[in-house]
């Protein structure tokens, strides 16, 4: 890993349901084998139709209650509840878990970069989506590139949002340093680097938010690494989640 090139892909259209993301991207950039292609989850969801019209949503009693409590449209709240498998916090915003393991504010449901009255959901199975895009890029331009599907997420402990990886293909999420020795010969016991999040964070920086119009970023020269894909804590592994749920339940 010496010089890493980072290329924001400009000139993509507004994505609509049914669009062929791989073809649109390969038309704008010449990909090389070993590149890593990051795309904003929002365009994948728009292309695959993971969107809903608020006018077609009838809020439940719970959605009405939470909408009142958090100052949000109860139909939007219902969309968030529908996208969630476990509600960790209800107020001052909904923090919830999705089936694929991701925990996020408002279940990552967005009302930006789409027509008025519409909401965008995170892809329900982003790992599968990343695998599909991987295959589609091979089909369109014959290149073997790693894929990271990103979303802009808030985080605990620090102000500000950063890009996170929600799905990936062609690399492991984590680079495992356990068992390596440091510069002084100490054996590393706990260092697992969440590489896909680090790359997603920089991709998010290049994408920008709002109206930048750069929903895809290519990284060239990141090299390869070995590790595993257990990025999401499962069940009781997540101490923060356990404490938050207890706190919330006790009012
Ligand atoms: P998220 O982080 O996945 O929720 O996506 P954002 O809404 O923050 O968008 C990330 C980047 O993609 C920003 O630069 C947006 O302007 C851009 N973007 C979003 N949707 C589209 C689209 O349909 N077409 C194009 N060309 N850019 C888009
Ligand atoms: Mn988002
Ligand atoms: Mn974003």
Coordinates of N, CA and C in Angstrom, one line a residue, residues 31-190:
X31 N -12.8 0.9 -14.6 CA -12.4 0.2 -13.4 C -11.2 -0.7 -13.7
X32 N -10.4 -1.0 -12.6 CA -9.3 -1.9 -12.7 C -9.6 -3.1 -11.8
X33 N -9.0 -4.3 -12.1 CA -9.1 -5.4 -11.2 C -8.5 -4.9 -9.8
X34 N -9.1 -5.3 -8.7 CA -8.6 -5.0 -7.4 C -9.0 -3.6 -6.9
X35 N -9.7 -2.8 -7.7 CA -10.3 -1.6 -7.2 C -11.4 -1.9 -6.2
X36 N -11.6 -0.9 -5.3 CA -12.8 -1.0 -4.4 C -13.8 0.1 -4.8
X37 N -15.0 -0.3 -5.1 CA -16.1 0.6 -5.5 C -17.0 0.8 -4.3
X38 N -17.1 2.0 -3.8 CA -18.1 2.3 -2.8 C -19.3 3.0 -3.4
X39 N -20.5 2.5 -3.0 CA -21.7 3.3 -3.5 C -22.5 3.6 -2.3
X40 N -23.2 4.8 -2.4 CA -24.1 5.2 -1.3 C -25.3 4.2 -1.4
X41 N -25.7 3.7 -0.2 CA -26.9 2.8 -0.2 C -28.1 3.5 -0.8
X42 N -28.2 4.8 -0.7 CA -29.4 5.5 -1.2 C -29.6 5.2 -2.7
X43 N -28.5 5.1 -3.5 CA -28.8 4.9 -4.9 C -29.1 3.4 -5.2
X44 N -28.6 2.5 -4.4 CA -28.9 1.1 -4.6 C -30.4 0.9 -4.3
X45 N -30.8 1.5 -3.2 CA -32.2 1.4 -2.7 C -33.2 2.0 -3.7
X46 N -32.8 3.2 -4.3 CA -33.7 3.8 -5.3 C -33.8 2.9 -6.5
X47 N -32.6 2.3 -7.0 CA -32.6 1.5 -8.2 C -33.5 0.2 -7.9
X48 N -33.4 -0.3 -6.7 CA -34.1 -1.6 -6.4 C -35.5 -1.3 -5.9
X49 N -35.9 -0.1 -5.8 CA -37.3 0.2 -5.3 C -37.5 0.0 -3.8
X50 N -36.5 0.1 -3.0 CA -36.7 0.1 -1.6 C -37.1 1.5 -1.1
X51 N -38.2 1.9 -1.6 CA -38.7 3.3 -1.2 C -40.2 3.1 -1.0
X52 N -40.8 4.1 -0.3 CA -42.2 4.1 -0.1 C -42.7 5.5 -0.2
X53 N -44.0 5.6 -0.5 CA -44.7 6.9 -0.5 C -45.3 7.1 0.9
X54 N -45.0 8.2 1.6 CA -45.6 8.4 2.9 C -47.1 8.3 2.9
X55 N -47.7 8.8 1.7 CA -49.2 8.9 1.7 C -49.8 7.5 1.7
X56 N -49.1 6.5 1.4 CA -49.6 5.1 1.5 C -49.4 4.4 2.8
X57 N -48.9 5.1 3.8 CA -48.6 4.5 5.1 C -49.6 4.9 6.2
X58 N -50.2 3.9 6.8 CA -51.1 4.2 7.9 C -50.4 4.0 9.3
X59 N -50.2 5.0 10.1 CA -49.4 4.8 11.3 C -50.2 4.0 12.4
X60 N -49.5 3.2 13.1 CA -50.1 2.5 14.2 C -50.2 3.4 15.4
X61 N -50.8 2.9 16.5 CA -50.9 3.7 17.7 C -49.5 4.1 18.2
X62 N -48.6 3.1 18.2 CA -47.2 3.3 18.6 C -46.5 4.4 17.8
X63 N -46.7 4.4 16.5 CA -46.1 5.4 15.6 C -46.7 6.8 15.9
X64 N -47.9 6.8 16.2 CA -48.5 8.1 16.5 C -47.9 8.7 17.8
X65 N -47.8 7.8 18.8 CA -47.3 8.2 20.1 C -45.8 8.6 20.0
X66 N -45.0 7.9 19.3 CA -43.6 8.2 19.1 C -43.4 9.5 18.2
X67 N -44.3 9.6 17.3 CA -44.3 10.8 16.4 C -44.5 12.1 17.2
X68 N -45.5 12.0 18.2 CA -45.8 13.1 19.0 C -44.6 13.4 19.9
X69 N -44.1 12.3 20.5 CA -43.0 12.4 21.4 C -41.7 13.0 20.8
X70 N -41.4 12.6 19.5 CA -40.2 13.1 18.9 C -40.4 14.2 17.9
X71 N -41.6 14.6 17.7 CA -41.9 15.7 16.8 C -41.7 15.3 15.3
X72 N -42.1 14.1 15.0 CA -42.0 13.5 13.6 C -43.3 13.1 13.1
X73 N -43.4 13.1 11.8 CA -44.5 12.6 11.0 C -44.8 11.1 11.4
X74 N -46.0 10.8 11.9 CA -46.2 9.4 12.4 C -46.1 8.4 11.2
X75 N -46.3 8.8 10.0 CA -46.1 7.9 8.9 C -44.7 7.6 8.7
X76 N -43.8 8.6 8.9 CA -42.4 8.4 8.8 C -41.9 7.5 9.9
X77 N -42.5 7.7 11.1 CA -42.2 6.8 12.3 C -42.6 5.4 12.0
X78 N -43.7 5.2 11.3 CA -44.2 3.9 11.0 C -43.2 3.2 10.0
X79 N -42.7 4.0 9.1 CA -41.7 3.4 8.1 C -40.5 2.9 8.9
X80 N -40.0 3.7 9.9 CA -38.9 3.4 10.7 C -39.2 2.1 11.5
X81 N -40.4 2.0 12.1 CA -40.7 0.8 12.8 C -40.8 -0.4 11.9
X82 N -41.3 -0.2 10.7 CA -41.4 -1.4 9.8 C -40.0 -1.9 9.4
X83 N -39.0 -1.0 9.3 CA -37.7 -1.4 8.9 C -36.9 -2.0 10.1
X84 N -37.5 -2.0 11.3 CA -36.7 -2.4 12.5 C -37.1 -3.8 13.0
X85 N -36.2 -4.5 13.5 CA -36.5 -5.7 14.2 C -36.5 -5.6 15.7
X86 N -35.8 -4.6 16.2 CA -35.6 -4.4 17.6 C -35.5 -2.9 17.9
X87 N -36.3 -2.4 18.8 CA -36.2 -0.9 19.1 C -35.4 -0.8 20.4
X88 N -34.2 -0.1 20.3 CA -33.3 0.0 21.4 C -33.6 1.2 22.2
X89 N -34.0 2.3 21.6 CA -34.4 3.6 22.3 C -35.5 4.2 21.5
X90 N -36.5 4.8 22.2 CA -37.6 5.4 21.5 C -37.5 6.9 21.4
X91 N -36.7 7.5 22.3 CA -36.7 9.0 22.4 C -35.3 9.4 22.9
X92 N -34.7 10.5 22.5 CA -35.3 11.6 21.6 C -35.4 11.2 20.1
X93 N -34.8 10.1 19.8 CA -34.9 9.6 18.4 C -35.0 8.1 18.5
X94 N -35.6 7.5 17.4 CA -35.6 6.0 17.5 C -34.2 5.5 17.1
X95 N -33.7 4.6 17.9 CA -32.5 3.9 17.6 C -32.9 2.4 17.5
X96 N -32.6 1.8 16.4 CA -33.1 0.4 16.3 C -32.2 -0.5 15.5
X97 N -32.5 -1.8 15.6 CA -31.7 -2.8 14.9 C -32.5 -3.3 13.7
X98 N -31.7 -3.5 12.6 CA -32.4 -4.1 11.4 C -32.0 -5.6 11.3
X99 N -32.8 -6.3 10.5 CA -32.6 -7.7 10.4 C -31.1 -8.1 10.1
X100 N -30.5 -7.3 9.3 CA -29.1 -7.7 8.9 C -28.0 -7.4 9.9
X101 N -28.5 -6.8 11.1 CA -27.5 -6.6 12.2 C -27.1 -5.2 12.5
X102 N -27.4 -4.3 11.6 CA -27.0 -2.9 11.7 C -27.9 -2.2 12.7
X103 N -27.3 -1.4 13.6 CA -28.0 -0.6 14.5 C -27.9 0.9 14.0
X104 N -29.0 1.6 13.9 CA -28.9 2.9 13.4 C -30.1 3.8 13.9
X105 N -29.8 5.1 13.8 CA -30.8 6.1 14.1 C -31.9 6.1 13.0
X106 N -33.1 6.1 13.4 CA -34.3 6.0 12.5 C -34.1 4.9 11.5
X107 N -33.5 3.8 11.9 CA -33.3 2.7 11.0 C -32.7 3.1 9.6
X108 N -32.0 4.2 9.6 CA -31.4 4.6 8.3 C -32.4 5.0 7.3
X109 N -33.6 5.3 7.7 CA -34.7 5.7 6.7 C -34.4 7.2 6.4
X110 N -34.3 7.5 5.1 CA -34.0 8.8 4.6 C -35.1 9.5 3.9
X111 N -35.2 10.8 4.0 CA -36.2 11.6 3.3 C -35.5 12.6 2.3
X112 N -34.1 12.4 2.3 CA -33.4 13.4 1.4 C -32.9 12.6 0.1
X113 N -32.7 13.4 -0.9 CA -32.2 12.9 -2.2 C -33.3 12.0 -2.9
X114 N -34.5 12.3 -2.6 CA -35.7 11.6 -3.3 C -36.8 12.6 -3.3
X115 N -37.8 12.3 -4.2 CA -39.0 13.2 -4.4 C -39.7 13.4 -3.0
X116 N -40.3 14.6 -2.9 CA -41.1 15.0 -1.8 C -42.1 13.8 -1.5
X117 N -42.3 13.6 -0.2 CA -43.3 12.6 0.2 C -42.8 11.1 0.1
X118 N -41.6 10.9 -0.3 CA -41.1 9.6 -0.4 C -40.0 9.3 0.6
X119 N -39.9 8.1 1.1 CA -38.8 7.7 2.0 C -37.9 6.6 1.3
X120 N -36.7 6.6 1.7 CA -35.7 5.6 1.2 C -35.3 4.7 2.3
X121 N -35.4 3.4 2.2 CA -35.0 2.4 3.2 C -33.6 1.9 2.9
X122 N -32.9 1.5 3.9 CA -31.6 0.8 3.6 C -32.0 -0.5 2.9
X123 N -31.1 -1.0 2.0 CA -31.4 -2.4 1.4 C -31.6 -3.4 2.5
X124 N -32.6 -4.3 2.4 CA -32.9 -5.2 3.5 C -31.7 -6.2 3.7
X125 N -31.0 -6.5 2.7 CA -29.9 -7.5 2.8 C -28.7 -6.9 2.1
X126 N -28.0 -6.0 2.7 CA -26.9 -5.3 1.9 C -25.7 -6.2 1.5
X127 N -25.5 -7.3 2.3 CA -24.4 -8.2 1.9 C -24.8 -8.8 0.5
X128 N -26.0 -9.2 0.4 CA -26.5 -9.8 -0.9 C -26.4 -8.7 -2.0
X129 N -26.8 -7.5 -1.6 CA -26.8 -6.4 -2.6 C -25.3 -6.2 -3.1
X130 N -24.4 -6.2 -2.2 CA -23.0 -6.0 -2.6 C -22.5 -7.2 -3.5
X131 N -22.9 -8.4 -3.1 CA -22.6 -9.5 -4.0 C -23.1 -9.4 -5.4
X132 N -24.4 -8.9 -5.4 CA -25.0 -8.7 -6.7 C -24.3 -7.7 -7.6
X133 N -23.9 -6.6 -6.9 CA -23.2 -5.5 -7.7 C -21.9 -6.0 -8.2
X134 N -21.2 -6.8 -7.3 CA -19.9 -7.4 -7.7 C -20.1 -8.2 -9.0
X135 N -21.1 -9.1 -9.0 CA -21.3 -9.9 -10.2 C -21.7 -9.0 -11.4
X136 N -22.5 -8.0 -11.2 CA -23.0 -7.2 -12.3 C -21.8 -6.4 -12.9
X137 N -20.9 -6.0 -12.1 CA -19.7 -5.3 -12.6 C -18.9 -6.2 -13.5
X138 N -18.7 -7.5 -13.0 CA -18.0 -8.5 -13.8 C -18.7 -8.6 -15.2
X139 N -20.1 -8.7 -15.1 CA -20.8 -8.9 -16.4 C -20.7 -7.7 -17.3
X140 N -20.7 -6.5 -16.8 CA -20.7 -5.3 -17.6 C -19.3 -5.0 -18.2
X141 N -18.3 -5.0 -17.3 CA -17.0 -4.6 -17.8 C -15.9 -5.6 -17.5
X142 N -16.2 -6.8 -17.0 CA -15.2 -7.8 -16.9 C -14.2 -7.6 -15.8
X143 N -14.4 -6.6 -14.9 CA -13.4 -6.3 -13.8 C -13.9 -6.9 -12.5
X144 N -12.9 -7.4 -11.7 CA -13.2 -8.0 -10.4 C -12.8 -6.9 -9.4
X145 N -13.9 -6.2 -8.9 CA -13.7 -5.1 -8.0 C -14.4 -5.4 -6.6
X146 N -13.8 -5.0 -5.6 CA -14.5 -5.1 -4.3 C -15.6 -4.1 -4.2
X147 N -16.6 -4.4 -3.5 CA -17.8 -3.5 -3.3 C -18.0 -3.2 -1.9
X148 N -18.2 -1.9 -1.6 CA -18.7 -1.5 -0.2 C -20.0 -0.6 -0.4
X149 N -21.0 -1.0 0.2 CA -22.3 -0.2 0.2 C -22.2 0.6 1.5
X150 N -22.4 1.9 1.4 CA -22.2 2.8 2.5 C -23.5 3.5 3.0
X151 N -23.5 3.9 4.2 CA -24.5 4.9 4.6 C -23.9 5.8 5.6
X152 N -24.4 7.1 5.6 CA -24.0 8.1 6.6 C -24.7 7.8 7.9
X153 N -23.9 7.6 9.0 CA -24.5 7.2 10.2 C -24.0 8.1 11.4
X154 N -24.8 8.3 12.3 CA -24.4 9.0 13.6 C -23.6 7.9 14.4
X155 N -23.1 8.3 15.5 CA -22.3 7.4 16.3 C -22.4 7.8 17.8
X156 N -22.0 6.9 18.6 CA -22.0 7.2 20.0 C -20.7 7.9 20.4
X157 N -20.7 8.6 21.4 CA -19.6 9.3 22.1 C -19.0 10.5 21.4
X158 N -19.3 10.6 20.1 CA -18.7 11.8 19.4 C -19.8 12.4 18.5
X159 N -19.7 13.8 18.4 CA -20.6 14.5 17.5 C -20.2 14.2 16.1
X160 N -21.2 14.3 15.2 CA -20.9 14.2 13.7 C -21.2 12.9 13.2
X161 N -21.6 12.9 11.9 CA -21.8 11.6 11.2 C -20.6 11.2 10.4
X162 N -20.5 9.9 10.1 CA -19.4 9.4 9.2 C -20.1 8.3 8.3
X163 N -19.3 8.0 7.3 CA -19.8 6.9 6.5 C -19.5 5.5 7.1
X164 N -20.4 4.6 7.1 CA -20.2 3.3 7.6 C -20.5 2.3 6.4
X165 N -19.8 1.1 6.5 CA -20.1 0.1 5.5 C -21.3 -0.7 6.1
X166 N -22.3 -0.9 5.2 CA -23.4 -1.7 5.6 C -23.5 -3.1 4.9
X167 N -22.8 -3.1 3.8 CA -22.6 -4.4 3.0 C -21.3 -4.3 2.2
X168 N -20.7 -5.5 2.0 CA -19.5 -5.5 1.3 C -19.3 -6.8 0.6
X169 N -18.4 -6.9 -0.4 CA -18.2 -8.1 -1.2 C -16.8 -8.0 -1.8
X170 N -16.1 -9.1 -1.7 CA -14.7 -9.1 -2.3 C -13.6 -8.8 -1.4
X171 N -13.9 -8.6 -0.1 CA -12.9 -8.4 0.9 C -13.5 -8.8 2.3
X172 N -12.7 -8.9 3.3 CA -13.3 -9.1 4.6 C -13.5 -7.7 5.3
X173 N -14.5 -7.7 6.1 CA -14.9 -6.4 6.8 C -13.7 -6.0 7.7
X174 N -13.2 -7.0 8.4 CA -12.2 -6.8 9.4 C -10.8 -7.3 9.0
X175 N -9.8 -6.5 9.3 CA -8.4 -6.9 9.2 C -8.0 -7.3 10.6
X176 N -7.6 -8.6 10.7 CA -7.3 -9.1 12.0 C -5.8 -9.0 12.3
X177 N -5.5 -8.2 13.3 CA -4.1 -8.1 13.7 C -3.7 -9.0 14.9
X178 N -4.7 -9.7 15.4 CA -4.4 -10.5 16.6 C -3.4 -11.6 16.2
X179 N -2.4 -11.7 17.1 CA -1.3 -12.6 16.9 C -0.1 -12.0 16.2
X180 N -0.3 -10.8 15.6 CA 0.9 -10.0 15.0 C 1.7 -9.5 16.2
X181 N 3.0 -9.1 15.9 CA 3.8 -8.5 16.9 C 3.9 -7.0 16.5
X182 N 4.0 -6.1 17.5 CA 4.2 -4.7 17.3 C 5.7 -4.4 17.1
X183 N 6.0 -3.1 17.0 CA 7.4 -2.8 16.7 C 8.4 -3.2 17.9
X184 N 7.8 -3.5 19.0 CA 8.6 -3.9 20.2 C 8.5 -5.4 20.5
X185 N 7.8 -6.1 19.6 CA 7.7 -7.6 19.8 C 6.6 -8.0 20.7
X186 N 5.7 -7.1 21.1 CA 4.6 -7.5 21.9 C 3.5 -8.1 21.0
X187 N 2.9 -9.2 21.4 CA 1.9 -9.8 20.6 C 0.6 -9.1 20.8
X188 N -0.1 -8.7 19.7 CA -1.3 -8.0 19.7 C -2.4 -8.9 20.1
X189 N -3.3 -8.6 21.0 CA -4.3 -9.5 21.5 C -5.7 -9.1 21.1
X190 N -6.0 -7.8 20.9 CA -7.4 -7.4 20.6 C -7.6 -6.6 19.4

